[in-house]
Each structure stands twice: as C-alpha cells, then as structure tokens.
Amino acid sequence: MFTFGYKSKVNGPMRALIALVIGIMMVVSPANALTTVVKIIAAFMLASGVVSLVVGLKDKEKGSLPLMSFNALVDLILGLLMFIFPGVIAKFMIYLIGFVLLAFGIVQILALISARSAVGMGFGAFILPIIVTLIGGFILFNPFAESVMTMIAGAALIVYGASELLSSWKMKKAIDEYEIHQAPKTEQPSQPENPLADVKDVEYEKVDEQ
C-alpha cells in the first residue's frame, strides 16, 4: 500500500493545520500575508539551526559535530537572508505554494487509490485532491496580479487543509484494515508429545497358577 506521508498519524493532520492557518492568513490579509509567511519560515529555520548546533556540540564525541554544524550553518544563513529580504523572497512564495499543492495533491490521489481496496470509497473522496492538484498547476502559471494570486493560493491552501484532514482519516482506516488482514497468524503452541500415544491395547489371557 502507498503510505508515503501517512505512515505517522501526526504528519497528515499537522500538514492540514499548517495549510489552514497560512491559507486563512493569506485570504484575510493578502497584502502582507506572504511577507509574514516568509518571516515565520525564517524563524523556524533559525530555530532549527540553533537546535542542530546544540545537538552537534552535545554529541561531538560521536563524530556528528561536523555534519550538524554544516546543517546549522545552512539553516542560519537561509533564515537570516529570509529575515533581511522578506519582500524579495515573498515574490517566489506563490510559485512554491503552487508546486507544494501540485505535489501534495498528487500524493493524496495516489494514497487514496492504493487505499480503495482496504476501505471502500467512491469518486467523491477524490474530488478535493483533484481540485488541489489542478489549482496547484494553475498557480504555477501565475496569470493574475500578485494580490489576486495570493487570495487564490490562500483559498487553495484552505481546500488542501480540509482535503488533507479527510485523506488522513481515510488513510488511517485503510492502514488499520491492511495491518489487520496482513498480520501474520499466530501459530498454535505445540502440544507436548504423549509418550504413551503409540501404546496399543492387546488381548491377554489369565494363566492359572499351578
């Protein structure tokens, strides 16, 4: 079964929550939403860089300091650049959102197709993922003004968030059903051999004692 992105019960709802929050923010305040989103992502990257550096220093005896230091350096540099130039990076956020919606929409469709055998579902389950995929491809062309595209992208993120919640619920049921049916049957404990099992009854005659 195709479970990419749904192996953990937390991943799907977390993606849905993030998409809903960002989508609502972009619809309510399209003028400043993209810049705010960039700053939020920058804050996460700076925090990730600090955590990577601390973990690398803590486990330096295991030889992980060089790798963790490199990861921390990359995260810190990218985070600082996003904080310093949020307006420039915000112009590319629409394309990034379009790509993410397109990719996640395709993942949802593939996951639901693989889950149909485990959990009965009709064509209605695919409507929202198909809409998300189509809008994601549409956003990549960016045919309208930035403010219009921001609202469209925000609405698409809201649709994706709702679709992700439904898909996560269906995938959880499908994975549970799959594990139940595919679980190896427990072998019955072997019974101890009866040492008298091969002993047969025989007829005998009593001999009178002389």
PDB file of C-alpha atoms in Angstrom:
ATOM      1  CA  MET A   1       0.000   0.000   0.000  1.00  0.00           C
ATOM      2  CA  PHE A   2       1.211   3.506  -0.872  1.00  0.00           C
ATOM      3  CA  THR A   3       1.566   5.222   2.517  1.00  0.00           C
ATOM      4  CA  PHE A   4       4.121   7.932   1.713  1.00  0.00           C
ATOM      5  CA  GLY A   5       3.406  10.876   4.012  1.00  0.00           C
ATOM      6  CA  TYR A   6       0.865   8.931   6.052  1.00  0.00           C
ATOM      7  CA  LYS A   7       2.979   6.415   7.979  1.00  0.00           C
ATOM      8  CA  SER A   8       2.803   8.639  11.025  1.00  0.00           C
ATOM      9  CA  LYS A   9      -0.635   9.533  12.368  1.00  0.00           C
ATOM     10  CA  VAL A  10       0.585  13.061  13.118  1.00  0.00           C
ATOM     11  CA  ASN A  11       2.028  14.097   9.738  1.00  0.00           C
ATOM     12  CA  GLY A  12      -1.235  14.465   7.847  1.00  0.00           C
ATOM     13  CA  PRO A  13      -3.148  16.484  10.484  1.00  0.00           C
ATOM     14  CA  MET A  14      -0.066  18.653  11.056  1.00  0.00           C
ATOM     15  CA  ARG A  15       0.176  19.469   7.331  1.00  0.00           C
ATOM     16  CA  ALA A  16      -3.544  20.222   7.308  1.00  0.00           C
ATOM     17  CA  LEU A  17      -3.280  22.555  10.306  1.00  0.00           C
ATOM     18  CA  ILE A  18      -0.340  24.483   8.829  1.00  0.00           C
ATOM     19  CA  ALA A  19      -2.093  24.803   5.463  1.00  0.00           C
ATOM     20  CA  LEU A  20      -5.316  26.032   7.075  1.00  0.00           C
ATOM     21  CA  VAL A  21      -3.543  28.654   9.202  1.00  0.00           C
ATOM     22  CA  ILE A  22      -1.456  30.002   6.310  1.00  0.00           C
ATOM     23  CA  GLY A  23      -4.409  29.834   3.909  1.00  0.00           C
ATOM     24  CA  ILE A  24      -6.731  31.796   6.211  1.00  0.00           C
ATOM     25  CA  MET A  25      -3.989  34.376   6.779  1.00  0.00           C
ATOM     26  CA  MET A  26      -3.482  34.805   3.021  1.00  0.00           C
ATOM     27  CA  VAL A  27      -7.205  35.221   2.356  1.00  0.00           C
ATOM     28  CA  VAL A  28      -7.825  37.655   5.218  1.00  0.00           C
ATOM     29  CA  SER A  29      -4.747  39.824   4.614  1.00  0.00           C
ATOM     30  CA  PRO A  30      -3.337  39.150   1.137  1.00  0.00           C
ATOM     31  CA  ALA A  31      -1.190  42.297   1.098  1.00  0.00           C
ATOM     32  CA  ASN A  32       1.098  41.283   3.975  1.00  0.00           C
ATOM     33  CA  ALA A  33       0.477  37.531   4.168  1.00  0.00           C
ATOM     34  CA  LEU A  34       3.378  36.375   2.002  1.00  0.00           C
ATOM     35  CA  THR A  35       5.905  38.521   3.859  1.00  0.00           C
ATOM     36  CA  THR A  36       4.572  37.216   7.169  1.00  0.00           C
ATOM     37  CA  VAL A  37       4.799  33.615   5.945  1.00  0.00           C
ATOM     38  CA  VAL A  38       8.411  34.194   4.887  1.00  0.00           C
ATOM     39  CA  LYS A  39       9.268  35.556   8.332  1.00  0.00           C
ATOM     40  CA  ILE A  40       7.574  32.587  10.035  1.00  0.00           C
ATOM     41  CA  ILE A  41       9.566  30.154   7.889  1.00  0.00           C
ATOM     42  CA  ALA A  42      12.731  32.158   8.640  1.00  0.00           C
ATOM     43  CA  ALA A  43      12.058  31.881  12.380  1.00  0.00           C
ATOM     44  CA  PHE A  44      11.666  28.105  12.064  1.00  0.00           C
ATOM     45  CA  MET A  45      14.918  27.831  10.117  1.00  0.00           C
ATOM     46  CA  LEU A  46      16.820  29.933  12.657  1.00  0.00           C
ATOM     47  CA  ALA A  47      15.437  27.785  15.476  1.00  0.00           C
ATOM     48  CA  SER A  48      16.368  24.635  13.550  1.00  0.00           C
ATOM     49  CA  GLY A  49      19.900  25.955  13.055  1.00  0.00           C
ATOM     50  CA  VAL A  50      20.338  26.651  16.755  1.00  0.00           C
ATOM     51  CA  VAL A  51      18.987  23.208  17.683  1.00  0.00           C
ATOM     52  CA  SER A  52      21.295  21.496  15.170  1.00  0.00           C
ATOM     53  CA  LEU A  53      24.287  23.344  16.586  1.00  0.00           C
ATOM     54  CA  VAL A  54      23.387  22.433  20.178  1.00  0.00           C
ATOM     55  CA  VAL A  55      22.833  18.764  19.266  1.00  0.00           C
ATOM     56  CA  GLY A  56      26.146  18.684  17.375  1.00  0.00           C
ATOM     57  CA  LEU A  57      28.039  20.111  20.347  1.00  0.00           C
ATOM     58  CA  LYS A  58      26.304  17.708  22.714  1.00  0.00           C
ATOM     59  CA  ASP A  59      27.132  14.644  20.598  1.00  0.00           C
ATOM     60  CA  LYS A  60      30.529  15.771  19.328  1.00  0.00           C
ATOM     61  CA  GLU A  61      32.146  12.694  20.842  1.00  0.00           C
ATOM     62  CA  LYS A  62      30.100  10.586  18.398  1.00  0.00           C
ATOM     63  CA  GLY A  63      31.559  12.482  15.447  1.00  0.00           C
ATOM     64  CA  SER A  64      28.311  14.229  14.488  1.00  0.00           C
ATOM     65  CA  LEU A  65      29.569  17.784  15.088  1.00  0.00           C
ATOM     66  CA  PRO A  66      30.838  18.484  11.516  1.00  0.00           C
ATOM     67  CA  LEU A  67      27.564  17.406   9.866  1.00  0.00           C
ATOM     68  CA  MET A  68      25.328  19.093  12.424  1.00  0.00           C
ATOM     69  CA  SER A  69      27.451  22.258  12.254  1.00  0.00           C
ATOM     70  CA  PHE A  70      27.072  22.345   8.472  1.00  0.00           C
ATOM     71  CA  ASN A  71      23.297  21.895   8.749  1.00  0.00           C
ATOM     72  CA  ALA A  72      23.144  24.604  11.403  1.00  0.00           C
ATOM     73  CA  LEU A  73      25.201  26.988   9.248  1.00  0.00           C
ATOM     74  CA  VAL A  74      22.940  26.457   6.212  1.00  0.00           C
ATOM     75  CA  ASP A  75      19.758  26.939   8.256  1.00  0.00           C
ATOM     76  CA  LEU A  76      21.090  30.060   9.973  1.00  0.00           C
ATOM     77  CA  ILE A  77      22.254  31.673   6.721  1.00  0.00           C
ATOM     78  CA  LEU A  78      18.969  30.951   4.923  1.00  0.00           C
ATOM     79  CA  GLY A  79      16.968  32.120   7.931  1.00  0.00           C
ATOM     80  CA  LEU A  80      18.876  35.389   8.142  1.00  0.00           C
ATOM     81  CA  LEU A  81      18.515  36.030   4.401  1.00  0.00           C
ATOM     82  CA  MET A  82      14.779  35.435   4.616  1.00  0.00           C
ATOM     83  CA  PHE A  83      14.520  37.860   7.539  1.00  0.00           C
ATOM     84  CA  ILE A  84      16.608  40.527   5.798  1.00  0.00           C
ATOM     85  CA  PHE A  85      14.928  40.234   2.370  1.00  0.00           C
ATOM     86  CA  PRO A  86      11.381  39.007   3.076  1.00  0.00           C
ATOM     87  CA  GLY A  87       9.848  41.063   0.246  1.00  0.00           C
ATOM     88  CA  VAL A  88      12.146  39.603  -2.417  1.00  0.00           C
ATOM     89  CA  ILE A  89      11.604  36.034  -1.272  1.00  0.00           C
ATOM     90  CA  ALA A  90       7.841  36.596  -0.921  1.00  0.00           C
ATOM     91  CA  LYS A  91       7.632  37.054  -4.712  1.00  0.00           C
ATOM     92  CA  PHE A  92       8.682  33.426  -5.157  1.00  0.00           C
ATOM     93  CA  MET A  93       6.341  32.088  -2.453  1.00  0.00           C
ATOM     94  CA  ILE A  94       3.393  31.877  -4.862  1.00  0.00           C
ATOM     95  CA  TYR A  95       5.349  29.519  -7.121  1.00  0.00           C
ATOM     96  CA  LEU A  96       6.494  27.484  -4.123  1.00  0.00           C
ATOM     97  CA  ILE A  97       2.914  27.188  -2.839  1.00  0.00           C
ATOM     98  CA  GLY A  98       1.749  26.129  -6.307  1.00  0.00           C
ATOM     99  CA  PHE A  99       4.427  23.448  -6.509  1.00  0.00           C
ATOM    100  CA  VAL A 100       3.634  22.177  -2.993  1.00  0.00           C
ATOM    101  CA  LEU A 101      -0.107  21.989  -3.734  1.00  0.00           C
ATOM    102  CA  LEU A 102       0.549  20.166  -7.001  1.00  0.00           C
ATOM    103  CA  ALA A 103       2.905  17.652  -5.368  1.00  0.00           C
ATOM    104  CA  PHE A 104       0.780  17.033  -2.268  1.00  0.00           C
ATOM    105  CA  GLY A 105      -2.372  16.745  -4.370  1.00  0.00           C
ATOM    106  CA  ILE A 106      -0.776  14.000  -6.463  1.00  0.00           C
ATOM    107  CA  VAL A 107       0.419  12.231  -3.289  1.00  0.00           C
ATOM    108  CA  GLN A 108      -3.135  12.327  -1.887  1.00  0.00           C
ATOM    109  CA  ILE A 109      -4.595  10.867  -5.088  1.00  0.00           C
ATOM    110  CA  LEU A 110      -2.031   8.033  -5.192  1.00  0.00           C
ATOM    111  CA  ALA A 111      -2.563   7.261  -1.498  1.00  0.00           C
ATOM    112  CA  LEU A 112      -6.357   7.142  -1.848  1.00  0.00           C
ATOM    113  CA  ILE A 113      -6.126   4.933  -4.948  1.00  0.00           C
ATOM    114  CA  SER A 114      -3.980   2.441  -3.040  1.00  0.00           C
ATOM    115  CA  ALA A 115      -6.390   2.549  -0.078  1.00  0.00           C
ATOM    116  CA  ARG A 116      -9.533   1.788  -2.104  1.00  0.00           C
ATOM    117  CA  SER A 117      -9.013  -1.954  -1.772  1.00  0.00           C
ATOM    118  CA  ALA A 118      -8.837  -1.730   2.033  1.00  0.00           C
ATOM    119  CA  VAL A 119     -11.539   0.872   2.629  1.00  0.00           C
ATOM    120  CA  GLY A 120     -14.494   1.331   0.336  1.00  0.00           C
ATOM    121  CA  MET A 121     -14.670   4.856  -1.085  1.00  0.00           C
ATOM    122  CA  GLY A 122     -16.361   6.412  -4.076  1.00  0.00           C
ATOM    123  CA  PHE A 123     -15.253   9.052  -6.537  1.00  0.00           C
ATOM    124  CA  GLY A 124     -16.272  11.766  -4.078  1.00  0.00           C
ATOM    125  CA  ALA A 125     -13.160  11.078  -1.999  1.00  0.00           C
ATOM    126  CA  PHE A 126     -11.001  12.195  -4.936  1.00  0.00           C
ATOM    127  CA  ILE A 127     -12.775  15.486  -5.676  1.00  0.00           C
ATOM    128  CA  LEU A 128     -10.837  17.689  -3.233  1.00  0.00           C
ATOM    129  CA  PRO A 129      -7.385  16.200  -4.060  1.00  0.00           C
ATOM    130  CA  ILE A 130      -8.071  16.652  -7.777  1.00  0.00           C
ATOM    131  CA  ILE A 131      -9.122  20.273  -7.191  1.00  0.00           C
ATOM    132  CA  VAL A 132      -5.972  20.906  -5.138  1.00  0.00           C
ATOM    133  CA  THR A 133      -3.782  19.396  -7.871  1.00  0.00           C
ATOM    134  CA  LEU A 134      -5.405  21.452 -10.626  1.00  0.00           C
ATOM    135  CA  ILE A 135      -5.183  24.705  -8.644  1.00  0.00           C
ATOM    136  CA  GLY A 136      -1.540  23.976  -7.810  1.00  0.00           C
ATOM    137  CA  GLY A 137      -0.747  23.642 -11.505  1.00  0.00           C
ATOM    138  CA  PHE A 138      -2.760  26.788 -12.227  1.00  0.00           C
ATOM    139  CA  ILE A 139      -0.869  28.810  -9.609  1.00  0.00           C
ATOM    140  CA  LEU A 140       2.462  27.878 -11.204  1.00  0.00           C
ATOM    141  CA  PHE A 141       1.435  29.829 -14.321  1.00  0.00           C
ATOM    142  CA  ASN A 142       0.691  32.902 -12.124  1.00  0.00           C
ATOM    143  CA  PRO A 143      -1.559  34.613 -14.696  1.00  0.00           C
ATOM    144  CA  PHE A 144      -3.027  37.348 -12.443  1.00  0.00           C
ATOM    145  CA  ALA A 145      -1.781  40.148 -10.223  1.00  0.00           C
ATOM    146  CA  GLU A 146       0.043  39.222  -7.031  1.00  0.00           C
ATOM    147  CA  SER A 147      -2.830  40.193  -4.716  1.00  0.00           C
ATOM    148  CA  VAL A 148      -5.303  38.060  -6.700  1.00  0.00           C
ATOM    149  CA  MET A 149      -2.929  35.103  -6.839  1.00  0.00           C
ATOM    150  CA  THR A 150      -2.294  35.417  -3.099  1.00  0.00           C
ATOM    151  CA  MET A 151      -6.013  35.070  -2.376  1.00  0.00           C
ATOM    152  CA  ILE A 152      -6.314  32.161  -4.828  1.00  0.00           C
ATOM    153  CA  ALA A 153      -3.333  30.431  -3.221  1.00  0.00           C
ATOM    154  CA  GLY A 154      -4.785  31.039   0.242  1.00  0.00           C
ATOM    155  CA  ALA A 155      -8.144  29.573  -0.759  1.00  0.00           C
ATOM    156  CA  ALA A 156      -6.344  26.614  -2.314  1.00  0.00           C
ATOM    157  CA  LEU A 157      -4.423  26.034   0.926  1.00  0.00           C
ATOM    158  CA  ILE A 158      -7.703  26.018   2.853  1.00  0.00           C
ATOM    159  CA  VAL A 159      -9.140  23.447   0.419  1.00  0.00           C
ATOM    160  CA  TYR A 160      -5.953  21.413   0.730  1.00  0.00           C
ATOM    161  CA  GLY A 161      -6.127  21.541   4.538  1.00  0.00           C
ATOM    162  CA  ALA A 162      -9.685  20.173   4.509  1.00  0.00           C
ATOM    163  CA  SER A 163      -8.721  17.560   1.928  1.00  0.00           C
ATOM    164  CA  GLU A 164      -5.682  16.518   3.981  1.00  0.00           C
ATOM    165  CA  LEU A 165      -7.804  16.017   7.092  1.00  0.00           C
ATOM    166  CA  LEU A 166     -10.223  13.749   5.194  1.00  0.00           C
ATOM    167  CA  SER A 167      -7.415  11.875   3.458  1.00  0.00           C
ATOM    168  CA  SER A 168      -5.565  11.336   6.744  1.00  0.00           C
ATOM    169  CA  TRP A 169      -8.714   9.909   8.328  1.00  0.00           C
ATOM    170  CA  LYS A 170      -9.324   7.568   5.382  1.00  0.00           C
ATOM    171  CA  MET A 171      -5.680   6.512   5.238  1.00  0.00           C
ATOM    172  CA  LYS A 172      -5.674   5.744   8.964  1.00  0.00           C
ATOM    173  CA  LYS A 173      -8.664   3.432   8.479  1.00  0.00           C
ATOM    174  CA  ALA A 174      -7.057   1.840   5.425  1.00  0.00           C
ATOM    175  CA  ILE A 175      -3.730   1.244   7.183  1.00  0.00           C
ATOM    176  CA  ASP A 176      -5.503  -0.277  10.201  1.00  0.00           C
ATOM    177  CA  GLU A 177      -7.503  -2.601   7.944  1.00  0.00           C
ATOM    178  CA  TYR A 178      -4.396  -3.546   5.983  1.00  0.00           C
ATOM    179  CA  GLU A 179      -2.444  -4.360   9.134  1.00  0.00           C
ATOM    180  CA  ILE A 180      -5.316  -6.477  10.468  1.00  0.00           C
ATOM    181  CA  HIS A 181      -5.608  -8.559   7.297  1.00  0.00           C
ATOM    182  CA  GLN A 182      -1.879  -8.788   6.606  1.00  0.00           C
ATOM    183  CA  ALA A 183      -0.817  -9.561  10.171  1.00  0.00           C
ATOM    184  CA  PRO A 184       0.805 -12.996  10.395  1.00  0.00           C
ATOM    185  CA  LYS A 185      -1.398 -15.576  12.023  1.00  0.00           C
ATOM    186  CA  THR A 186      -0.164 -16.661  15.414  1.00  0.00           C
ATOM    187  CA  GLU A 187       0.858 -20.284  15.490  1.00  0.00           C
ATOM    188  CA  GLN A 188      -0.845 -22.526  17.972  1.00  0.00           C
ATOM    189  CA  PRO A 189       1.513 -23.705  20.693  1.00  0.00           C
ATOM    190  CA  SER A 190       2.709 -27.222  20.037  1.00  0.00           C
ATOM    191  CA  GLN A 191       1.221 -29.811  22.331  1.00  0.00           C
ATOM    192  CA  PRO A 192       3.705 -31.910  24.305  1.00  0.00           C
ATOM    193  CA  GLU A 193       4.073 -35.399  22.912  1.00  0.00           C
ATOM    194  CA  ASN A 194       2.348 -38.146  24.839  1.00  0.00           C
ATOM    195  CA  PRO A 195       4.864 -40.894  25.478  1.00  0.00           C
ATOM    196  CA  LEU A 196       2.018 -43.450  25.597  1.00  0.00           C
ATOM    197  CA  ALA A 197       0.460 -42.333  22.300  1.00  0.00           C
ATOM    198  CA  ASP A 198       1.885 -45.289  20.370  1.00  0.00           C
ATOM    199  CA  VAL A 199       0.996 -47.879  23.003  1.00  0.00           C
ATOM    200  CA  LYS A 200      -1.761 -50.228  21.813  1.00  0.00           C
ATOM    201  CA  ASP A 201      -4.115 -52.325  23.854  1.00  0.00           C
ATOM    202  CA  VAL A 202      -3.618 -56.065  23.406  1.00  0.00           C
ATOM    203  CA  GLU A 203      -5.739 -59.003  24.457  1.00  0.00           C
ATOM    204  CA  TYR A 204      -4.368 -61.301  27.073  1.00  0.00           C
ATOM    205  CA  GLU A 205      -5.465 -64.498  28.859  1.00  0.00           C
ATOM    206  CA  LYS A 206      -5.021 -65.101  32.530  1.00  0.00           C
ATOM    207  CA  VAL A 207      -2.935 -68.165  33.228  1.00  0.00           C
ATOM    208  CA  ASP A 208      -3.920 -70.196  36.191  1.00  0.00           C
ATOM    209  CA  GLU A 209      -1.147 -70.592  38.645  1.00  0.00           C
ATOM    210  CA  GLN A 210      -0.227 -74.187  39.385  1.00  0.00           C
TER     211      GLN A 210
END
